[in-house]
Coordinates of C-alpha atoms in Angstrom, one line a residue:
X15 CA 219.3 -33.4 -21.8
X16 CA 217.3 -35.6 -19.3
X17 CA 217.8 -39.3 -20.0
X18 CA 215.2 -41.9 -20.7
X19 CA 214.9 -43.0 -17.1
X20 CA 213.6 -39.5 -16.0
X21 CA 210.0 -40.7 -15.8
X22 CA 211.0 -43.4 -13.3
X23 CA 213.0 -40.9 -11.2
X24 CA 209.9 -38.8 -10.9
X25 CA 208.3 -41.3 -8.6
X26 CA 208.5 -41.4 -4.8
X27 CA 211.6 -43.0 -3.4
X28 CA 210.6 -45.2 -0.4
X29 CA 212.6 -48.0 1.1
X30 CA 215.1 -48.0 -1.8
X31 CA 212.4 -48.3 -4.5
X32 CA 210.8 -45.8 -6.9
X33 CA 207.0 -46.1 -6.7
X34 CA 204.0 -44.1 -7.7
X35 CA 201.9 -42.3 -5.1
X36 CA 199.2 -44.6 -3.6
X37 CA 196.5 -42.2 -5.0
X38 CA 198.1 -42.2 -8.4
X39 CA 198.2 -38.4 -8.4
X40 CA 201.0 -36.5 -10.0
X41 CA 201.9 -32.8 -10.5
X42 CA 203.9 -31.0 -13.2
X43 CA 207.4 -29.7 -12.6
X44 CA 208.3 -26.9 -15.0
X45 CA 211.4 -25.2 -16.4
X46 CA 210.7 -21.7 -15.1
X47 CA 212.9 -20.2 -17.9
X48 CA 210.7 -21.6 -20.7
X49 CA 207.5 -23.0 -19.1
X50 CA 208.4 -26.4 -20.5
X51 CA 207.1 -29.4 -18.6
X52 CA 210.1 -31.3 -17.3
X53 CA 208.1 -34.2 -16.0
X54 CA 205.0 -35.4 -14.0
X55 CA 206.1 -36.1 -10.5
X56 CA 204.3 -38.5 -8.1
X57 CA 202.4 -36.4 -5.4
X58 CA 202.9 -37.9 -2.0
X59 CA 200.0 -37.9 0.5
X60 CA 199.7 -38.9 4.1
X61 CA 199.6 -42.6 3.4
X62 CA 202.8 -42.4 1.3
X63 CA 204.5 -40.5 4.2
X64 CA 203.4 -43.3 6.5
X65 CA 205.2 -45.8 4.3
X66 CA 208.3 -43.6 4.1
X67 CA 208.4 -43.2 7.9
X68 CA 207.9 -46.9 8.5
X69 CA 210.8 -47.6 6.1
X70 CA 213.0 -45.0 7.8
X71 CA 212.1 -46.4 11.2
X72 CA 213.1 -49.9 10.2
X73 CA 216.3 -48.7 8.7
X74 CA 217.1 -46.7 11.8
X75 CA 216.4 -49.6 14.2
X76 CA 217.8 -52.5 12.2
X77 CA 220.7 -51.1 10.1
X78 CA 221.7 -47.4 10.3
X79 CA 221.4 -46.8 14.0
X80 CA 223.3 -49.9 15.1
X81 CA 226.0 -49.5 12.4
X82 CA 229.5 -48.5 13.5
X83 CA 229.9 -44.8 13.2
X84 CA 233.1 -45.2 11.2
X85 CA 231.2 -47.3 8.7
X86 CA 228.5 -44.7 8.4
X87 CA 231.2 -42.1 7.7
X88 CA 232.8 -44.3 5.1
X89 CA 229.4 -44.6 3.3
X90 CA 228.8 -40.9 3.4
X91 CA 232.3 -40.3 1.9
X92 CA 231.4 -42.7 -0.9
X93 CA 228.1 -40.8 -1.3
X94 CA 230.1 -37.6 -1.7
X95 CA 232.3 -39.2 -4.3
X96 CA 229.3 -40.4 -6.3
X97 CA 227.9 -36.9 -6.3
X98 CA 231.2 -35.6 -7.5
X99 CA 231.1 -37.9 -10.4
X100 CA 227.6 -36.7 -11.3
X101 CA 228.1 -33.0 -10.6
X102 CA 227.6 -31.9 -14.2
X103 CA 224.3 -33.8 -14.4
X104 CA 223.1 -32.4 -11.1
X105 CA 224.1 -28.9 -12.1
X106 CA 222.0 -29.2 -15.3
X107 CA 219.1 -30.7 -13.5
X108 CA 219.1 -28.1 -10.8
X109 CA 219.3 -25.3 -13.3
X110 CA 216.4 -26.7 -15.4
X111 CA 214.1 -27.3 -12.5
X112 CA 214.8 -24.1 -10.5
X113 CA 216.0 -21.5 -13.1
X114 CA 219.3 -21.0 -11.3
X115 CA 222.2 -20.0 -13.6
X116 CA 224.6 -22.9 -14.1
X117 CA 227.5 -20.7 -13.3
X118 CA 226.1 -20.0 -9.8
X119 CA 225.4 -23.7 -9.2
X120 CA 229.0 -24.6 -10.3
X121 CA 230.5 -21.9 -8.1
X122 CA 228.4 -22.3 -5.0
X123 CA 225.7 -24.9 -4.7
X124 CA 227.5 -28.1 -5.9
X125 CA 230.8 -27.4 -4.1
X126 CA 228.7 -26.7 -0.9
X127 CA 226.9 -30.0 -1.3
X128 CA 230.1 -32.0 -1.6
X129 CA 231.9 -30.0 1.2
X130 CA 228.9 -30.4 3.6
X131 CA 228.7 -34.2 3.0
X132 CA 232.4 -34.6 3.3
X133 CA 232.5 -32.6 6.5
X134 CA 229.8 -34.6 8.3
X135 CA 231.2 -37.9 7.0
X136 CA 234.3 -37.0 8.9
X137 CA 232.3 -36.1 12.0
X138 CA 230.4 -39.4 12.2
X139 CA 232.9 -41.2 14.5
X140 CA 233.8 -38.1 16.5
X141 CA 230.5 -37.5 18.3
X142 CA 231.3 -38.2 21.9
X143 CA 229.9 -37.7 25.4
X144 CA 231.5 -36.3 28.5
X145 CA 232.5 -37.5 32.0
X146 CA 231.1 -35.1 34.6
X147 CA 233.2 -34.8 37.8
X148 CA 230.2 -34.8 40.1
X149 CA 231.8 -36.7 43.1
X150 CA 234.7 -39.0 43.8
X151 CA 232.7 -42.2 44.5
X152 CA 230.5 -42.0 41.4
X153 CA 230.9 -42.2 37.6
X154 CA 228.7 -39.6 36.0
X155 CA 228.7 -39.4 32.2
X156 CA 226.7 -38.3 29.2
X157 CA 226.4 -40.0 25.8
X158 CA 224.9 -38.8 22.5
X159 CA 222.5 -41.0 20.7
X160 CA 220.7 -40.5 17.4
X161 CA 217.2 -39.1 17.7
X162 CA 215.6 -41.5 15.2
X163 CA 213.6 -40.4 12.1
X164 CA 214.1 -36.9 10.8
X165 CA 211.5 -35.2 8.6
X166 CA 213.3 -32.6 6.4
X167 CA 211.3 -30.1 4.5
X168 CA 213.4 -28.2 1.9
X169 CA 212.6 -24.9 0.0
X170 CA 212.9 -24.2 -3.7
X171 CA 215.6 -21.5 -3.6
X172 CA 218.6 -23.8 -2.9
X173 CA 217.2 -27.3 -3.3
X174 CA 220.5 -29.2 -3.5
X175 CA 222.5 -27.2 -1.0
X176 CA 219.8 -26.8 1.7
X177 CA 218.7 -30.4 1.1
X178 CA 222.3 -31.6 1.9
X179 CA 222.5 -29.2 4.9
X180 CA 219.7 -31.3 6.4
X181 CA 220.6 -34.8 5.1
X182 CA 224.3 -34.9 5.9
X183 CA 224.2 -34.1 9.7
X184 CA 221.2 -36.3 10.3
X185 CA 222.8 -39.3 8.6
X186 CA 226.2 -38.7 10.2
X187 CA 224.5 -38.8 13.6
X188 CA 222.8 -42.1 12.9
X189 CA 219.4 -40.8 12.1
X190 CA 217.3 -41.7 9.0
X191 CA 215.6 -39.1 6.8
X192 CA 212.2 -38.6 5.1
X193 CA 212.9 -35.7 2.7
X194 CA 210.2 -33.5 1.2
X195 CA 211.5 -31.3 -1.5
X196 CA 209.5 -28.2 -2.6
X197 CA 206.9 -28.9 -5.2
X198 CA 208.6 -26.5 -7.6
X199 CA 212.0 -28.2 -7.4
X200 CA 211.7 -32.0 -6.7
X201 CA 214.1 -33.4 -9.3
X202 CA 217.5 -33.1 -7.8
X203 CA 216.2 -34.4 -4.4
X204 CA 215.0 -37.6 -6.1
X205 CA 218.3 -37.9 -8.0
X206 CA 220.2 -37.5 -4.7
X207 CA 218.2 -40.3 -3.2
X208 CA 219.1 -42.5 -6.2
X209 CA 222.8 -41.6 -5.9
X210 CA 222.7 -42.4 -2.2
X211 CA 221.6 -46.0 -3.1
X212 CA 224.3 -46.2 -5.7
X213 CA 226.8 -45.2 -3.0
X214 CA 225.6 -48.1 -0.9
X215 CA 223.4 -46.4 1.7
X216 CA 220.9 -49.0 2.8
X217 CA 217.3 -48.8 1.6
X218 CA 215.1 -46.6 3.9
X219 CA 218.0 -44.5 5.2
X220 CA 217.0 -41.7 2.8
X221 CA 213.4 -41.5 1.5
X222 CA 212.2 -38.8 -0.8
X223 CA 208.5 -37.8 -0.9
X224 CA 207.8 -34.9 -3.3
X225 CA 204.4 -33.2 -2.7
X226 CA 202.7 -30.2 -1.4
X227 CA 203.0 -28.7 2.0
X228 CA 199.4 -28.9 2.9
X229 CA 199.4 -32.7 2.4
X230 CA 202.9 -34.3 2.5
X231 CA 204.5 -31.6 4.6
X232 CA 201.7 -31.6 7.1
X233 CA 201.8 -35.3 7.3
X234 CA 205.5 -35.2 8.2
X235 CA 204.8 -32.5 10.9
X236 CA 201.9 -34.5 12.4
X237 CA 203.5 -37.9 12.2
X238 CA 203.9 -39.5 15.7
X239 CA 206.9 -41.6 14.6
X240 CA 209.0 -38.7 13.3
X241 CA 211.3 -37.5 16.1
X242 CA 212.4 -34.3 14.6
X243 CA 211.4 -31.8 11.8
X244 CA 213.8 -29.5 10.1
X245 CA 212.3 -26.8 7.9
X246 CA 213.5 -23.9 5.8
X247 CA 210.9 -21.6 4.5
X248 CA 208.4 -18.9 5.5
X249 CA 207.7 -17.7 9.1
X250 CA 204.0 -18.4 8.6
X251 CA 204.6 -22.1 7.8
X252 CA 207.3 -22.2 10.6
X253 CA 204.6 -21.2 13.1
X254 CA 202.3 -24.0 11.8
X255 CA 205.1 -26.5 12.2
X256 CA 205.8 -25.5 15.8
X257 CA 202.1 -26.0 16.6
X258 CA 202.0 -29.4 14.9
X259 CA 205.2 -30.6 16.6
X260 CA 203.5 -30.3 20.0
X261 CA 201.6 -33.5 19.3
X262 CA 204.5 -35.8 20.1
X263 CA 206.9 -33.1 21.4
X264 CA 209.2 -33.7 18.4
X265 CA 212.3 -31.6 18.1
X266 CA 212.1 -28.7 15.6
X267 CA 214.7 -26.6 13.7
X268 CA 213.5 -23.7 11.7
X269 CA 215.4 -21.4 9.3
X270 CA 212.9 -18.7 8.3
X271 CA 212.9 -15.8 5.9
X272 CA 213.3 -12.2 7.0
X273 CA 213.4 -8.6 5.7
X274 CA 217.1 -7.7 5.8
X275 CA 218.9 -4.4 5.6
X276 CA 222.3 -3.3 4.4
X277 CA 223.7 -0.3 6.2
X278 CA 226.3 1.9 4.4
X279 CA 228.0 4.6 6.5
X280 CA 229.6 7.7 5.2
X281 CA 233.2 6.4 5.7
X282 CA 232.5 3.1 3.8
X283 CA 234.4 2.0 0.7
X284 CA 231.5 2.8 -1.5
X285 CA 232.5 0.6 -4.5
X286 CA 232.9 -2.4 -2.2
X287 CA 229.6 -1.6 -0.4
X288 CA 227.8 -1.3 -3.7
X289 CA 229.2 -4.6 -4.9
X290 CA 228.0 -6.3 -1.7
X291 CA 224.6 -4.6 -1.7
X292 CA 224.0 -5.5 -5.3
X293 CA 225.0 -9.1 -4.7
X294 CA 222.8 -9.1 -1.6
X295 CA 219.6 -8.5 -3.6
X296 CA 220.4 -9.8 -7.1
X297 CA 222.0 -13.1 -6.2
X298 CA 219.7 -16.0 -7.0
X299 CA 217.2 -13.5 -8.4
X300 CA 216.7 -12.2 -4.9
X301 CA 215.4 -15.5 -3.7
X302 CA 217.4 -15.7 -0.6
X303 CA 216.1 -15.7 3.0
X304 CA 218.8 -13.2 4.0
X305 CA 218.5 -11.1 0.8
X306 CA 219.5 -7.4 1.4
X307 CA 216.1 -6.1 0.3
X308 CA 216.6 -2.6 1.9
X309 CA 219.6 -0.3 2.0
X310 CA 220.1 2.3 4.7
X311 CA 222.7 4.8 3.4
X312 CA 224.1 7.9 4.9
X313 CA 222.7 11.0 3.2
X314 CA 226.2 12.4 2.3
X315 CA 226.9 9.4 -0.1
X316 CA 223.3 8.7 -1.1
X317 CA 223.5 9.9 -4.7
X318 CA 226.8 8.2 -5.3
X319 CA 225.4 4.9 -4.0
X320 CA 222.2 5.1 -6.0
X321 CA 224.1 5.9 -9.2
X322 CA 226.6 3.1 -8.8
X323 CA 223.8 0.6 -7.8
X324 CA 221.8 1.6 -10.9
X325 CA 224.9 1.1 -13.1
X326 CA 225.5 -2.3 -11.6
X327 CA 221.9 -3.3 -12.0
X328 CA 222.0 -2.2 -15.7
X329 CA 225.0 -4.5 -16.2
X330 CA 223.3 -7.6 -15.0
X331 CA 222.8 -10.1 -17.8
X332 CA 219.4 -11.8 -17.6
X333 CA 218.7 -14.8 -19.8
X334 CA 218.7 -18.5 -20.2
X335 CA 220.1 -20.0 -17.0
X336 CA 221.8 -22.7 -19.1
X337 CA 224.0 -20.0 -20.7
X338 CA 227.3 -19.7 -18.7
X339 CA 227.2 -15.9 -19.2
X340 CA 223.8 -15.4 -17.5
X341 CA 224.0 -13.5 -14.2
X342 CA 220.2 -13.8 -13.4
X343 CA 217.7 -16.4 -14.3
X344 CA 213.9 -16.3 -13.8
X345 CA 212.1 -16.5 -10.5
X346 CA 211.1 -20.1 -9.7
X347 CA 207.5 -20.1 -10.8
X348 CA 204.6 -17.9 -12.1
X349 CA 203.0 -18.1 -8.6
X350 CA 206.1 -16.6 -7.1
X351 CA 206.4 -14.0 -9.9
X352 CA 202.9 -12.8 -9.2
X353 CA 203.5 -12.7 -5.5
X354 CA 206.6 -10.5 -6.0

C-alpha cells in the first residue's frame, strides 16, 4: 500500500530536504474510513516556518525569480508529467488520507491537478505588461513582477486539487511557495513536494510544512517575509487572516465556505434538477464550500422533488472509499463528524 519510505515522507519538506520539526513533535494522520494510523507527521511550528520562508526567499531571489519564464514553464510541464506517471499512487494516497472515493479522485481531482499545472506552465512566458498612450513625448508602460514568497494554506476537502490551484499560478508567475496542508490530510502535499524535486524544481521553490492552524498557519500569516497568503477554509479563520495580514500589508486571497441554496422552479426539468441537487449535497460527502445544503422548491412540485431526492439518496452506495463502486466515503475526521 504505502511504501517503506513513507516515514521519511512524513517529515517537513524545507529547502529540498525532509527533516523533523525542530521541536520533535509529530501528530497522527488517520484513514477516516477505518481509523487506522497512516503515519506520524512532523508538526511544524513557528521556527520551522521561519526556515521554510528563508529557504523560499533564497530560492526566489537567487534562482526561481531570475529564471527565464520559458524555463520555469518547461519545469512546470515536467512536474505535470511526473504527476501523471504517479497518478495511481497519488489517487490511493489521497483516498486513504481523506476518505474520498477513488472513483471521484480519478474522475475529478487528479485530472484537475494535471490540467491546472499544464495550463499555468503554458502561461509562464505569456505574462506581459502594457504600454499606456499617455502623451506623445513620453514612454509610459507597466510591467508585471512576481510578488515573492507566497504562503498557501490548503483545506482538507480537496487537498490535491486546491493545493495545485495555489501552487501552479504562484510558481508560474515566478513566486516561491510555503505550503501548509490541513492537519487531517498532509500526505499528498508532501508527496507533491517530493515529485516537484524529482521534476527538477530547485530546492526551496516549494516547501511543505504540515501542522496546525494555530501554530504553523498563524506563523505564515504573521511572517513579515511572506508577501502573500492564499487561504481556503472557514469565514472565521479568513477574518483572522485578514487581521494578521495587516502587519506587513501582505496581499490576501480568501476562498471561504458558505450556505448555498438550489432553487427549483415549477417549470424545471425535475429529473435533471434532482440529479443536480443530489450531487450538490452528496458529492464529496457534502464537504464542499459551495455545497447545495438547502433547496428552495416551488410548492406545486414539492412532493415530486422530495420523493425523487429520497429515492436518489437511498441509491447512494456508502462504503470503503478504496472500492471503485463506492459513491460516498466517510467525513474526514471524528472531529468533523461530531461537528456535523
